[in-house]
Amino acid sequence: MISSIVFVILLCTTAIIFIRRLREIRFNINLGRELDLSGNFSERFKIMARVALGQSKLVTKPVAFFMHVLIYVGFIIINIEIIEILLDGIFGTHRVLEGILGSSVYYVFIGVFEILALMVLLACVVFLIRRNIGNIRRFSGAEMTKWPTSDANIILVSEILLMLAFLTMNAADSVLLTAPTELLIANGHEHYSGFDFGGWFWISAYLTGFMPNNVDTLYIIERGCWWFHIVGVFAFSIYVLYSKHFHIFIAFPNTFYSRLKPSGEIANLEAVKKEVEMMMDPAADPYAAPLADALAPERFGAKDVEDLSWKQLMDAYSCTECGRCTSECPANQTGKLLSPRKIMMDTRDRLEEVGQMRRKEGAEASDVRSLLGDFITKEELWACTTCNACVEACPVNINPLSIIVDLRRFLVMEESAAPSELNAMFTNIENNGAPWQFTQADRGNWTDELKDK
Amino acid sequence: MAESMTVKTMAQMTASGEQPEVLFWVGCMGSFDDRAKKITKAFSKILHKSNVKFAVLGAEESCTGDPAKRAGNEFLYQMQAFTNIQTLNAYEVKRIVTTCPHCFNILKNEYPELGGNYEVLHHSQFLQNLLADGRLTIEGGSFKGKKITFHDPCYLGRANGVFEAPRELIRKLDAELVEMKRCKSQGLCCGAGGAQMFKEAEKGDKEINVERTEDAIEVKPDIIAAGCPFCNTMMTDGVKHFNKEEEIEVKDLAELIAEAADL
């Protein structure tokens, strides 16, 4: 009874913290500019099914893909077990689904869970080794500071511990379940009697050798692991919302809202369109008073997170810092400061900062910091070749390039802070219609070279 | 076989009441850069030989605005786009072919929303059609046994999914097509895109074109085929960096086809 109350309190507390954090994230994403991505449901759904559910973009690295699929499938299927744990926790029962599903079905589930648990465990160990000893370039880099590095290790170690607890619990339980009924009753553990699992504890069967004979000790191990596992799951589910591991949820909406156009297309800036139309329209009256319902002119490009669209901010929350973008980036490969992963991490860090400030001090609150300058430097931005390799590489369809271009737009159009060579190129285009100092009238001169020689 | 030919401008065609089958958008590199002009001329000769009625804008053509846009100068880009669209629409242009993937991308993807709706083809696609329709025939003889590797331009391949047309052309040459370790959607940039062509690279430990040329040299090609005048320049510089210009040529697809067609 007491344990049921404790369990329900823990469950409710977890749910409250979980939902509160989710709302924080939603609040933060909504700080971004509006962007209409409605419609195209079936096309979007297909992309989501292929990229998020089917993990199609991970296959370029087969080893990591294989391991990742093991953890992913394991995670989803083992979570069915959580249903039983929740029911047992609330009602004080033991393995309640055995009675509901019937032992023939139930133990097949348990057998499968155990195999998956072992595979998840092994995959996490391999990932830990790869990450810490493997000397894989994309796991290092300037932005992989203390927190991102420990974040990754905390996730892997947590998953290993959860799986170990699950298997140890089953091992202790399987010994308990085979103990003589009279002995169980005599020690007050009668709810462990009457099970016939017929050897389906495939993996934990190998651990029973390490288990003590004493029924009371077994009980303590079984209960201890049970509580460790479920409290661990509660804690981990909250941790995920503060960690790069959040991709397990947000990858789905993020891929759903993927760009549907060719990646080479950079959207035309609406705010500029109005200005240019005005400039080019001979009938436009430059002295006309703005319409009463005219919106305040938008900032051209982006200086801070609120100048980005909600989708770009959702991208930032979707990044799991795998570094595929950075390892494909031509600028990064040749030693430049630019790292697309850092662009995403900086965007998220700054968004967290702004979100917190807004919630505390209200919608008008501001500080002297900004994404451009305090997080991302000009040198990083000017190293980009807009080649789209980062966009192509991202397993959850994040677009770091769009943020880079928006920040460049601010630098150029609001601050006139382009490198001088680019300013010269702009001037040439304006004056001569070409990026160099050639006369536009000479554009067709090459045709003369095709005439009689 | 230098045959004298005249390239008509849209203005000339319109004056004589004609409409071309396709407008050849030459681009700034193709108009002014000495190396790229060779590509322009090679492609024009192919069009001429294939009896394609084409025209250029000549002095009425202006930068698409691509480098300005990608450097962040949306204003300048949209002004350029606005002017170009006015010109193109005034001549009722329907179909455009270009030898520059940057022009190709921006005309195809970014002009429509500003009122410029055209069927836009990269010259590799156009050449493929000419060969498929039998309007152009080539003999691969001069390339027999040669190893050719194709460097995917970012704005043709990854950005617009055109991977096969250039490769089809190389296969038609009867040459051996060898792929670099990074190719197609995984192809490495030459380093010129996003307005990098017009500025010094940021501080680093290597030039991007050198990194890419290493990929190419690894597969020991006789020819590096390019489909972009900017890539062409970057790869040519890369080959020079390794003092390999005696062994490896950098050529545009149009030049290869023109050579095979004995033009």
XYZ file of C-alpha atoms in Angstrom:
716
model
C 0.000 0.000 0.000
C 2.695 2.474 1.024
C 4.737 1.511 -1.999
C 1.731 2.167 -4.265
C 1.327 5.656 -2.772
C 5.018 6.408 -3.162
C 4.862 5.147 -6.726
C 1.859 7.254 -7.661
C 3.443 10.372 -6.135
C 6.637 9.733 -8.113
C 4.686 9.134 -11.304
C 2.656 12.321 -10.918
C 5.725 14.397 -10.068
C 7.480 13.091 -13.163
C 4.458 13.847 -15.325
C 4.217 17.398 -13.973
C 7.910 18.171 -14.511
C 7.821 16.518 -17.939
C 4.830 18.515 -19.149
C 6.149 21.771 -17.690
C 9.438 21.323 -19.533
C 7.664 20.428 -22.774
C 5.686 23.657 -22.490
C 8.900 25.572 -21.948
C 10.295 24.131 -25.145
C 7.112 24.956 -27.020
C 7.233 28.501 -25.659
C 10.832 28.834 -26.828
C 10.128 27.507 -30.314
C 7.219 29.910 -30.607
C 9.580 32.817 -30.014
C 10.572 32.328 -33.658
C 9.043 34.138 -36.587
C 5.925 32.796 -38.193
C 6.307 30.481 -41.138
C 3.434 28.754 -42.858
C 4.224 25.078 -43.357
C 0.681 23.801 -43.455
C -0.566 21.429 -46.123
C 1.140 18.616 -48.063
C 0.229 16.193 -45.317
C 0.812 12.958 -47.187
C 4.152 14.038 -48.625
C 5.297 15.245 -45.222
C 4.091 12.078 -43.548
C 6.072 9.979 -46.021
C 9.249 11.928 -45.327
C 8.725 11.514 -41.607
C 8.110 7.789 -41.981
C 11.204 7.368 -44.111
C 13.655 9.643 -42.321
C 12.580 9.514 -38.660
C 10.813 6.185 -38.344
C 12.889 4.417 -40.995
C 16.148 6.267 -40.217
C 16.995 6.275 -43.897
C 19.705 8.904 -43.672
C 21.773 6.978 -41.145
C 22.767 4.251 -43.591
C 25.735 6.215 -44.913
C 27.612 5.064 -41.811
C 26.679 1.356 -41.601
C 28.267 0.511 -38.223
C 26.657 3.418 -36.424
C 23.414 2.719 -38.298
C 23.290 -0.888 -37.113
C 23.991 0.005 -33.485
C 21.546 2.879 -33.594
C 18.782 0.661 -34.948
C 19.364 -1.843 -32.135
C 19.004 0.849 -29.499
C 16.051 2.416 -31.296
C 14.101 -0.822 -31.734
C 15.044 -1.908 -28.221
C 13.911 1.394 -26.786
C 10.521 1.252 -28.467
C 9.756 -2.391 -27.739
C 11.111 -2.547 -24.212
C 8.900 0.428 -23.421
C 5.921 -1.921 -23.693
C 7.272 -3.360 -20.452
C 6.811 0.079 -18.877
C 3.048 -0.405 -19.178
C 3.260 -3.403 -16.889
C 5.624 -1.668 -14.508
C 3.208 1.246 -14.213
C 0.237 -1.076 -13.543
C 2.189 -3.131 -10.997
C 3.413 0.048 -9.327
C -0.015 1.563 -8.993
C -1.921 -1.551 -7.941
C 0.813 -3.324 -5.997
C 0.557 -6.400 -8.210
C 3.379 -8.561 -9.598
C 3.663 -9.177 -13.329
C 0.027 -8.312 -13.840
C 0.138 -8.803 -17.613
C 0.903 -12.500 -17.189
C -2.646 -12.995 -15.963
C -4.133 -10.699 -18.593
C -2.215 -11.927 -21.666
C -1.900 -15.530 -20.544
C 1.466 -17.053 -19.803
C 2.065 -18.379 -23.338
C 1.973 -14.878 -24.854
C 3.438 -13.049 -21.894
C 6.667 -15.012 -21.669
C 7.350 -14.653 -25.365
C 7.275 -10.921 -24.764
C 9.620 -11.258 -21.830
C 11.982 -13.387 -23.882
C 12.070 -10.807 -26.672
C 12.514 -7.960 -24.202
C 15.481 -9.694 -22.680
C 17.197 -10.242 -25.998
C 16.633 -6.619 -26.962
C 17.849 -5.472 -23.560
C 21.095 -7.341 -24.097
C 21.504 -5.889 -27.591
C 20.820 -2.359 -26.375
C 23.323 -2.901 -23.613
C 25.998 -4.130 -25.995
C 25.307 -1.360 -28.519
C 25.638 1.255 -25.771
C 28.935 -0.235 -24.652
C 30.218 -0.144 -28.232
C 29.035 3.458 -28.586
C 30.774 4.419 -25.335
C 34.013 2.887 -26.532
C 33.725 4.457 -29.988
C 32.964 7.829 -28.529
C 35.656 7.906 -25.857
C 38.474 5.771 -27.216
C 37.593 5.437 -30.889
C 39.266 8.673 -31.975
C 36.412 9.480 -34.350
C 36.838 13.024 -35.594
C 33.211 14.062 -35.452
C 33.047 13.373 -31.703
C 35.667 16.007 -31.032
C 35.774 19.603 -32.213
C 35.699 23.010 -30.579
C 31.994 22.914 -29.720
C 32.241 19.517 -28.017
C 33.032 21.083 -24.677
C 32.539 19.555 -21.255
C 28.737 19.514 -21.190
C 28.041 18.069 -24.668
C 30.672 15.384 -24.058
C 29.307 14.366 -20.660
C 25.733 14.608 -21.957
C 26.523 11.869 -24.467
C 28.194 9.674 -21.860
C 25.414 10.194 -19.299
C 22.862 9.003 -21.863
C 24.816 5.871 -22.717
C 25.660 4.989 -19.106
C 22.026 5.545 -18.048
C 20.807 3.187 -20.732
C 23.370 0.568 -19.728
C 22.353 0.830 -16.051
C 18.649 0.616 -16.890
C 19.163 -2.505 -18.960
C 21.357 -4.085 -16.286
C 18.694 -3.396 -13.654
C 16.048 -4.915 -15.909
C 18.020 -8.101 -16.461
C 19.117 -8.444 -12.823
C 15.529 -7.959 -11.732
C 14.402 -10.757 -14.020
C 17.200 -13.021 -12.806
C 16.285 -12.539 -9.147
C 12.629 -12.892 -10.008
C 13.066 -16.110 -11.935
C 14.778 -17.698 -8.914
C 12.055 -16.391 -6.634
C 9.296 -17.628 -8.909
C 10.654 -21.175 -8.746
C 10.984 -21.193 -4.951
C 8.632 -23.562 -3.109
C 5.279 -21.933 -2.490
C 5.363 -22.757 1.255
C 8.713 -20.998 1.601
C 7.403 -17.900 -0.191
C 4.293 -17.830 1.964
C 6.311 -18.334 5.143
C 8.417 -15.270 4.268
C 5.453 -13.131 3.247
C 6.174 -13.152 -0.514
C 3.129 -15.139 -1.585
C 2.497 -12.968 -4.668
C 5.603 -14.530 -6.276
C 3.974 -17.951 -6.271
C 1.921 -19.556 -8.984
C 3.999 -18.442 -12.012
C 5.194 -20.890 -14.625
C 7.615 -19.101 -16.889
C 8.926 -22.243 -18.536
C 12.473 -21.017 -19.189
C 11.534 -17.875 -21.125
C 13.940 -15.640 -19.221
C 16.411 -16.265 -22.013
C 19.121 -13.853 -21.068
C 18.719 -13.399 -17.342
C 18.836 -17.193 -16.991
C 22.616 -16.796 -17.333
C 22.646 -14.476 -14.336
C 20.730 -16.747 -11.947
C 24.001 -18.445 -10.992
C 25.065 -15.223 -9.293
C 21.865 -15.020 -7.264
C 21.742 -15.959 -3.587
C 19.497 -18.759 -2.279
C 17.912 -16.740 0.472
C 14.368 -15.783 -0.436
C 14.487 -12.521 1.496
C 17.717 -11.401 -0.183
C 16.302 -12.308 -3.579
C 13.264 -10.260 -2.748
C 15.413 -7.260 -1.865
C 17.399 -7.586 -5.104
C 14.258 -7.961 -7.195
C 12.494 -5.009 -5.577
C 15.670 -2.934 -5.535
C 16.190 -3.414 -9.270
C 12.515 -2.835 -9.978
C 12.563 0.504 -8.162
C 15.946 1.466 -9.577
C 14.719 0.721 -13.078
C 11.443 2.637 -12.911
C 12.822 5.613 -10.980
C 15.668 5.616 -13.490
C 13.166 5.662 -16.345
C 11.322 8.583 -14.721
C 14.507 10.535 -14.181
C 15.797 9.747 -17.666
C 12.574 10.864 -19.327
C 12.974 14.278 -17.704
C 16.692 14.388 -18.409
C 15.991 13.772 -22.097
C 14.088 17.057 -22.308
C 17.163 18.979 -21.190
C 19.584 16.981 -23.291
C 20.584 16.495 -26.893
C 18.793 13.150 -26.531
C 15.510 15.028 -27.055
C 15.874 14.046 -30.711
C 14.064 10.788 -29.891
C 10.820 12.775 -29.741
C 11.313 15.905 -31.777
C 12.877 14.162 -34.761
C 9.349 13.202 -35.763
C 7.776 16.660 -36.023
C 11.055 18.058 -37.312
C 11.218 15.672 -40.256
C 7.494 16.124 -40.822
C 8.150 19.827 -41.384
C 11.134 19.187 -43.674
C 11.722 21.438 -46.653
C 9.874 20.078 -49.658
C 11.790 22.115 -52.226
C 15.171 21.417 -53.837
C 17.853 22.139 -51.255
C 19.477 24.671 -53.585
C 16.578 27.030 -53.244
C 16.990 29.773 -50.678
C 13.635 31.401 -50.087
C 13.182 34.965 -51.311
C 12.985 37.341 -48.385
C 9.449 38.725 -48.207
C 10.400 41.938 -46.436
C 12.847 42.787 -49.212
C 10.372 41.884 -51.916
C 8.048 44.658 -50.839
C 10.854 47.198 -50.847
C 12.143 46.152 -54.252
C 8.669 46.175 -55.780
C 8.223 49.682 -54.447
C 11.543 50.762 -55.886
C 10.945 49.206 -59.277
C 7.316 50.223 -59.639
C 7.103 53.464 -61.641
C 3.630 54.113 -60.265
C 4.689 53.829 -56.629
C 4.444 56.967 -54.566
C 7.520 57.128 -52.338
C 5.920 59.800 -50.158
C 2.713 57.874 -49.536
C 1.902 57.555 -45.853
C 2.086 53.949 -44.667
C -1.248 52.216 -44.426
C -2.801 52.303 -40.988
C -2.564 48.531 -40.679
C 0.990 48.325 -41.997
C 3.284 46.239 -39.822
C 6.509 47.652 -38.509
C 9.296 46.822 -40.958
C 10.954 43.552 -40.107
C 14.638 43.275 -39.450
C 16.385 42.052 -42.599
C 17.965 38.717 -41.845
C 18.686 37.479 -38.347
C 20.699 38.856 -35.475
C 19.161 36.835 -32.685
C 17.018 33.741 -32.245
C 13.737 35.641 -32.486
C 14.632 36.700 -36.021
C 14.722 33.048 -37.039
C 11.608 31.060 -37.945
C 10.028 28.598 -35.527
C 11.227 25.808 -37.819
C 14.824 26.930 -37.540
C 14.393 26.922 -33.754
C 12.820 23.475 -33.843
C 15.861 22.390 -35.857
C 18.048 23.535 -32.981
C 16.138 21.358 -30.497
C 16.352 18.398 -32.883
C 20.133 18.367 -33.051
C 21.676 15.415 -31.273
C 25.180 16.674 -31.953
C 26.206 13.644 -34.000
C 28.509 15.838 -36.068
C 27.708 14.370 -39.475
C 27.139 17.906 -40.780
C 30.475 19.149 -39.528
C 32.386 16.142 -40.794
C 30.945 16.731 -44.293
C 31.524 20.503 -44.256
C 34.259 21.510 -46.729
C 35.158 24.565 -44.663
C 35.500 22.551 -41.475
C 37.532 19.846 -43.193
C 40.040 22.404 -44.308
C 40.526 23.871 -40.855
C 38.150 26.819 -40.977
C 36.282 27.894 -37.883
C 32.851 27.037 -39.293
C 31.081 24.002 -37.872
C 27.405 23.573 -38.795
C 26.854 21.591 -35.604
C 28.085 24.549 -33.576
C 25.594 26.785 -35.401
C 22.772 24.535 -34.208
C 24.124 24.164 -30.666
C 24.645 27.920 -30.344
C 21.122 28.560 -31.581
C 19.680 26.219 -28.972
C 21.846 27.591 -26.150
C 20.903 31.158 -26.976
C 17.236 30.198 -27.328
C 17.273 28.601 -23.866
C 18.806 31.792 -22.505
C 16.265 34.082 -24.182
C 13.351 31.790 -23.261
C 14.328 31.786 -19.611
C 14.674 35.560 -19.581
C 11.282 35.996 -21.258
C 9.525 33.738 -18.799
C 11.104 35.496 -15.861
C 11.013 39.108 -16.938
C 8.211 39.255 -19.470
C 7.860 39.561 -23.230
C 9.759 42.836 -23.498
C 12.825 41.652 -21.622
C 16.113 41.883 -23.416
C 19.786 41.627 -22.659
C 22.827 42.948 -24.435
C 23.672 39.600 -25.914
C 22.720 38.133 -29.298
C 23.186 34.959 -31.302
C 25.305 36.826 -33.824
C 28.436 38.083 -32.128
C 28.160 36.514 -28.689
C 27.703 32.974 -29.970
C 28.404 32.844 -33.698
C 31.217 34.939 -35.167
C 31.511 36.521 -38.594
C 34.530 34.397 -39.384
C 32.417 31.260 -39.073
C 29.684 32.674 -41.298
C 31.983 33.867 -44.063
C 33.610 30.452 -44.357
C 30.431 28.830 -45.706
C 30.301 27.829 -49.386
C 26.524 27.160 -49.228
C 27.248 23.706 -50.652
C 24.416 22.016 -48.730
C 26.614 19.128 -47.564
C 25.516 19.733 -43.956
C 21.859 19.754 -44.971
C 22.303 16.545 -46.929
C 24.155 14.843 -44.063
C 21.699 15.560 -41.267
C 19.783 12.409 -40.256
C 16.841 14.475 -38.979
C 16.692 17.030 -41.814
C 18.085 20.028 -39.970
C 19.078 22.970 -42.172
C 22.088 24.789 -40.666
C 22.640 26.609 -43.956
C 19.407 28.571 -43.669
C 20.566 30.031 -40.346
C 23.979 30.891 -41.804
C 22.352 32.726 -44.713
C 19.955 34.614 -42.422
C 22.821 35.766 -40.225
C 24.774 36.848 -43.321
C 21.743 38.798 -44.470
C 21.733 40.753 -41.233
C 25.456 41.432 -41.503
C 25.133 42.694 -45.058
C 21.795 44.469 -45.129
C 21.556 45.871 -41.595
C 25.186 46.407 -40.711
C 26.983 46.702 -44.063
C 29.538 44.412 -42.514
C 30.455 42.243 -45.493
C 34.161 41.593 -46.144
C 35.508 44.348 -48.390
C 36.036 41.985 -51.338
C 32.366 41.076 -51.226
C 31.402 44.718 -51.075
C 33.449 45.248 -54.232
C 31.610 42.329 -55.825
C 28.264 43.906 -54.882
C 29.290 47.214 -56.386
C 30.344 45.514 -59.595
C 27.035 43.731 -59.919
C 25.181 46.973 -59.291
C 27.196 48.940 -61.819
C 28.139 46.393 -64.463
C 25.728 43.507 -63.982
C 28.637 41.167 -63.299
C 30.697 40.441 -60.195
C 33.796 41.848 -61.913
C 34.608 45.190 -63.445
C 33.584 44.338 -66.963
C 31.255 46.470 -69.008
C 27.833 45.009 -69.516
C 27.926 46.093 -73.160
C 30.828 43.689 -73.706
C 28.861 40.666 -72.529
C 28.301 39.381 -76.017
C 31.855 39.945 -77.267
C 32.649 36.245 -77.157
C 30.331 35.705 -80.108
C 32.783 37.594 -82.333
C 35.342 34.910 -81.638
C 33.097 32.382 -83.381
C 33.068 34.343 -86.601
C 35.551 33.922 -89.448
C 39.128 33.896 -88.362
C 36.792 22.487 -88.626
C 36.407 26.046 -87.438
C 33.202 26.986 -89.105
C 32.091 30.573 -89.010
C 28.903 31.028 -87.095
C 26.809 33.912 -85.909
C 25.087 33.877 -82.573
C 21.912 35.885 -82.613
C 20.644 37.936 -79.734
C 17.043 37.941 -78.607
C 16.795 41.517 -79.846
C 17.879 40.470 -83.338
C 15.547 37.495 -83.396
C 12.594 39.511 -82.218
C 13.364 42.211 -84.787
C 13.088 39.630 -87.539
C 9.944 38.181 -86.031
C 11.591 34.960 -84.922
C 11.417 33.072 -81.637
C 14.267 30.764 -80.648
C 13.795 27.192 -79.515
C 15.856 27.959 -76.446
C 17.605 30.883 -74.829
C 21.231 30.234 -73.935
C 21.862 31.976 -70.604
C 25.625 32.493 -70.740
C 26.280 33.834 -67.243
C 29.051 36.148 -66.066
C 31.810 33.549 -66.060
C 30.800 32.335 -69.491
C 30.751 35.879 -70.845
C 33.939 37.312 -69.388
C 36.271 34.664 -68.002
C 38.751 33.527 -70.649
C 38.673 29.904 -69.576
C 34.897 29.810 -69.250
C 34.425 31.507 -72.620
C 35.842 28.361 -74.198
C 32.992 26.413 -72.632
C 30.494 28.961 -73.920
C 31.909 28.696 -77.428
C 32.040 24.906 -77.344
C 28.416 24.714 -76.289
C 27.368 27.259 -78.930
C 29.101 25.197 -81.600
C 27.246 22.095 -80.473
C 23.934 23.942 -80.591
C 24.778 25.239 -84.042
C 25.820 21.833 -85.292
C 22.648 20.255 -83.910
C 20.542 22.828 -85.718
C 19.142 24.206 -82.501
C 17.694 27.622 -83.065
C 19.044 29.487 -80.071
C 19.679 33.035 -78.980
C 21.504 34.858 -76.239
C 20.614 38.061 -74.452
C 24.022 39.562 -75.131
C 24.381 42.986 -73.560
C 20.900 42.635 -72.112
C 21.940 39.771 -69.879
C 22.917 40.680 -66.344
C 24.147 38.772 -63.297
C 21.356 36.568 -61.889
C 22.231 37.857 -58.428
C 23.375 34.483 -57.134
C 26.631 35.547 -55.476
C 24.914 38.589 -53.966
C 22.070 36.512 -52.566
C 24.294 33.851 -51.083
C 26.520 36.471 -49.538
C 23.439 37.892 -47.818
C 22.621 40.815 -50.099
C 19.007 39.972 -50.795
C 18.306 43.509 -51.989
C 20.809 43.408 -54.769
C 19.748 39.906 -55.747
C 16.082 40.831 -55.997
C 16.893 43.970 -58.004
C 18.880 41.829 -60.434
C 16.122 39.242 -60.539
C 13.491 41.891 -61.138
C 15.434 43.387 -64.052
C 16.267 40.038 -65.620
C 12.712 38.793 -65.307
C 11.458 41.937 -67.028
C 13.843 41.322 -69.911
C 13.059 37.613 -70.178
C 9.314 38.139 -69.973
C 9.425 40.943 -72.506
C 10.972 38.501 -74.996
C 8.452 35.834 -73.951
C 11.212 33.390 -73.144
C 9.902 29.923 -72.325
C 12.968 27.743 -72.260
C 16.434 28.477 -70.944
C 19.626 26.456 -71.049
C 22.711 27.464 -69.118
C 26.241 26.157 -68.656
C 26.389 27.452 -65.090
C 24.725 25.470 -62.262
C 24.450 28.613 -60.147
C 22.429 30.379 -62.827
C 20.534 27.122 -63.383
C 19.562 26.831 -59.722
C 18.501 30.413 -59.233
C 16.576 30.682 -62.537
C 14.855 27.369 -61.913
C 14.096 27.648 -58.208
C 14.161 31.241 -57.074
C 12.927 33.309 -60.023
C 9.450 31.707 -60.344
C 8.220 33.230 -57.095
C 9.280 36.666 -58.382
C 7.375 36.204 -61.621
C 9.929 34.453 -63.811
C 8.542 31.101 -64.897
C 10.668 29.216 -67.411
C 11.689 25.708 -68.203
C 15.329 25.766 -67.144
C 17.873 23.151 -68.165
C 21.496 22.646 -67.346
C 23.543 22.070 -70.480
C 24.269 18.488 -69.433
C 20.543 17.768 -69.568
C 20.181 19.619 -72.842
C 23.067 17.723 -74.415
C 21.639 14.456 -73.209
C 18.364 15.306 -74.932
C 20.160 16.239 -78.161
C 21.920 12.890 -78.202
C 18.790 10.975 -77.274
C 16.805 12.686 -80.026
C 19.499 11.959 -82.570
C 20.026 15.627 -83.306
C 23.639 15.259 -82.329
C 25.836 12.267 -82.961
C 29.303 11.767 -81.566
C 32.048 9.262 -81.970
C 33.827 8.461 -78.755
C 37.003 7.468 -80.579
C 39.264 10.198 -79.278
C 38.412 9.349 -75.669
C 38.656 5.589 -75.965
C 40.535 4.151 -73.013
C 40.718 7.475 -71.230
C 39.779 7.703 -67.585
C 37.376 10.507 -66.822
C 36.112 11.432 -63.388
C 33.180 13.785 -62.891
C 33.196 16.412 -60.182
C 29.583 17.048 -59.132
C 28.817 20.774 -58.881
C 26.923 21.335 -55.598
C 24.204 23.389 -57.248
C 23.603 20.825 -59.953
C 23.896 17.601 -57.971
C 23.097 17.843 -54.298
C 20.988 20.971 -54.664
C 18.907 19.859 -57.651
C 19.374 16.132 -57.911
C 20.973 16.102 -61.381
C 23.514 13.292 -61.114
C 22.885 11.112 -64.111
C 22.835 13.493 -67.092
C 26.549 14.392 -66.840
C 27.522 10.763 -66.316
C 25.425 9.648 -69.279
C 27.397 12.070 -71.460
C 30.727 10.711 -70.264
C 29.608 7.147 -70.946
C 28.654 8.195 -74.455
C 32.249 9.262 -74.998
C 33.314 5.651 -74.818
C 35.601 6.616 -71.966
C 36.016 4.938 -68.597
C 34.019 6.804 -65.972
C 35.728 6.572 -62.592
C 34.064 7.875 -59.446
C 35.831 9.719 -56.684
C 35.302 8.385 -53.158
C 33.028 11.349 -52.492
C 30.592 11.709 -55.337
C 26.987 12.456 -56.216
C 25.051 13.625 -53.125
C 28.204 13.144 -51.051
C 30.377 15.116 -53.452
C 32.754 17.630 -51.927
C 32.409 21.295 -52.865
C 35.159 22.869 -54.975
C 35.248 25.837 -52.624
C 33.837 28.537 -54.914
C 30.162 28.580 -53.944
C 28.363 30.972 -51.624
C 30.378 33.911 -53.005
C 33.698 32.373 -51.864
C 34.899 32.806 -55.457
C 35.052 36.548 -54.883
C 36.949 36.617 -51.620
C 39.955 35.103 -49.924
C 39.113 31.957 -47.982
C 38.796 32.346 -44.224
C 41.744 31.252 -42.124
C 42.274 27.504 -42.220
C 44.930 24.912 -42.855
C 44.113 24.070 -46.453
C 42.283 25.342 -49.516
C 39.063 23.489 -50.302
C 39.951 23.083 -53.985
C 43.199 21.373 -52.972
C 41.278 18.956 -50.764
C 38.900 18.214 -53.636
C 41.653 17.856 -56.222
C 43.261 15.229 -53.976
C 40.047 13.218 -54.258
C 40.320 13.448 -58.025
C 44.046 12.633 -58.248
C 43.440 9.539 -56.105
C 41.482 7.881 -58.920
C 44.225 8.732 -61.462
C 42.078 10.247 -64.169
C 43.239 11.569 -67.522
C 40.490 14.145 -67.415
C 38.511 15.781 -64.640
C 35.136 16.622 -66.113
C 33.325 19.627 -64.704
C 29.853 20.972 -65.278
C 30.358 24.409 -63.795
C 32.722 27.229 -64.795
C 33.524 27.961 -61.138
C 34.335 24.321 -60.357
C 36.409 24.290 -63.540
C 38.564 27.161 -62.317
C 38.932 25.707 -58.828
C 39.869 22.250 -60.086
C 42.265 23.673 -62.660
C 44.006 25.605 -59.887
C 44.022 22.458 -57.765
C 45.687 20.446 -60.511
C 48.298 23.192 -60.897
C 48.868 23.137 -57.151
C 50.002 19.525 -57.496
C 51.953 20.252 -60.709
C 49.839 17.713 -62.544
C 48.700 19.880 -65.431
C 50.756 17.738 -67.818
C 48.891 14.591 -66.845
C 45.394 15.745 -65.938
C 43.154 18.038 -67.955
C 40.135 19.788 -66.512
C 37.385 20.072 -69.103
C 33.764 20.973 -69.192
C 31.215 18.444 -70.425
C 30.432 20.714 -73.369
C 34.085 20.782 -74.374
C 34.315 17.002 -74.228
C 31.216 16.583 -76.355
C 32.359 19.241 -78.820
C 35.685 17.500 -79.145
C 34.012 14.146 -79.721
C 31.742 15.721 -82.323
C 34.880 17.032 -83.995
C 33.913 20.687 -83.563
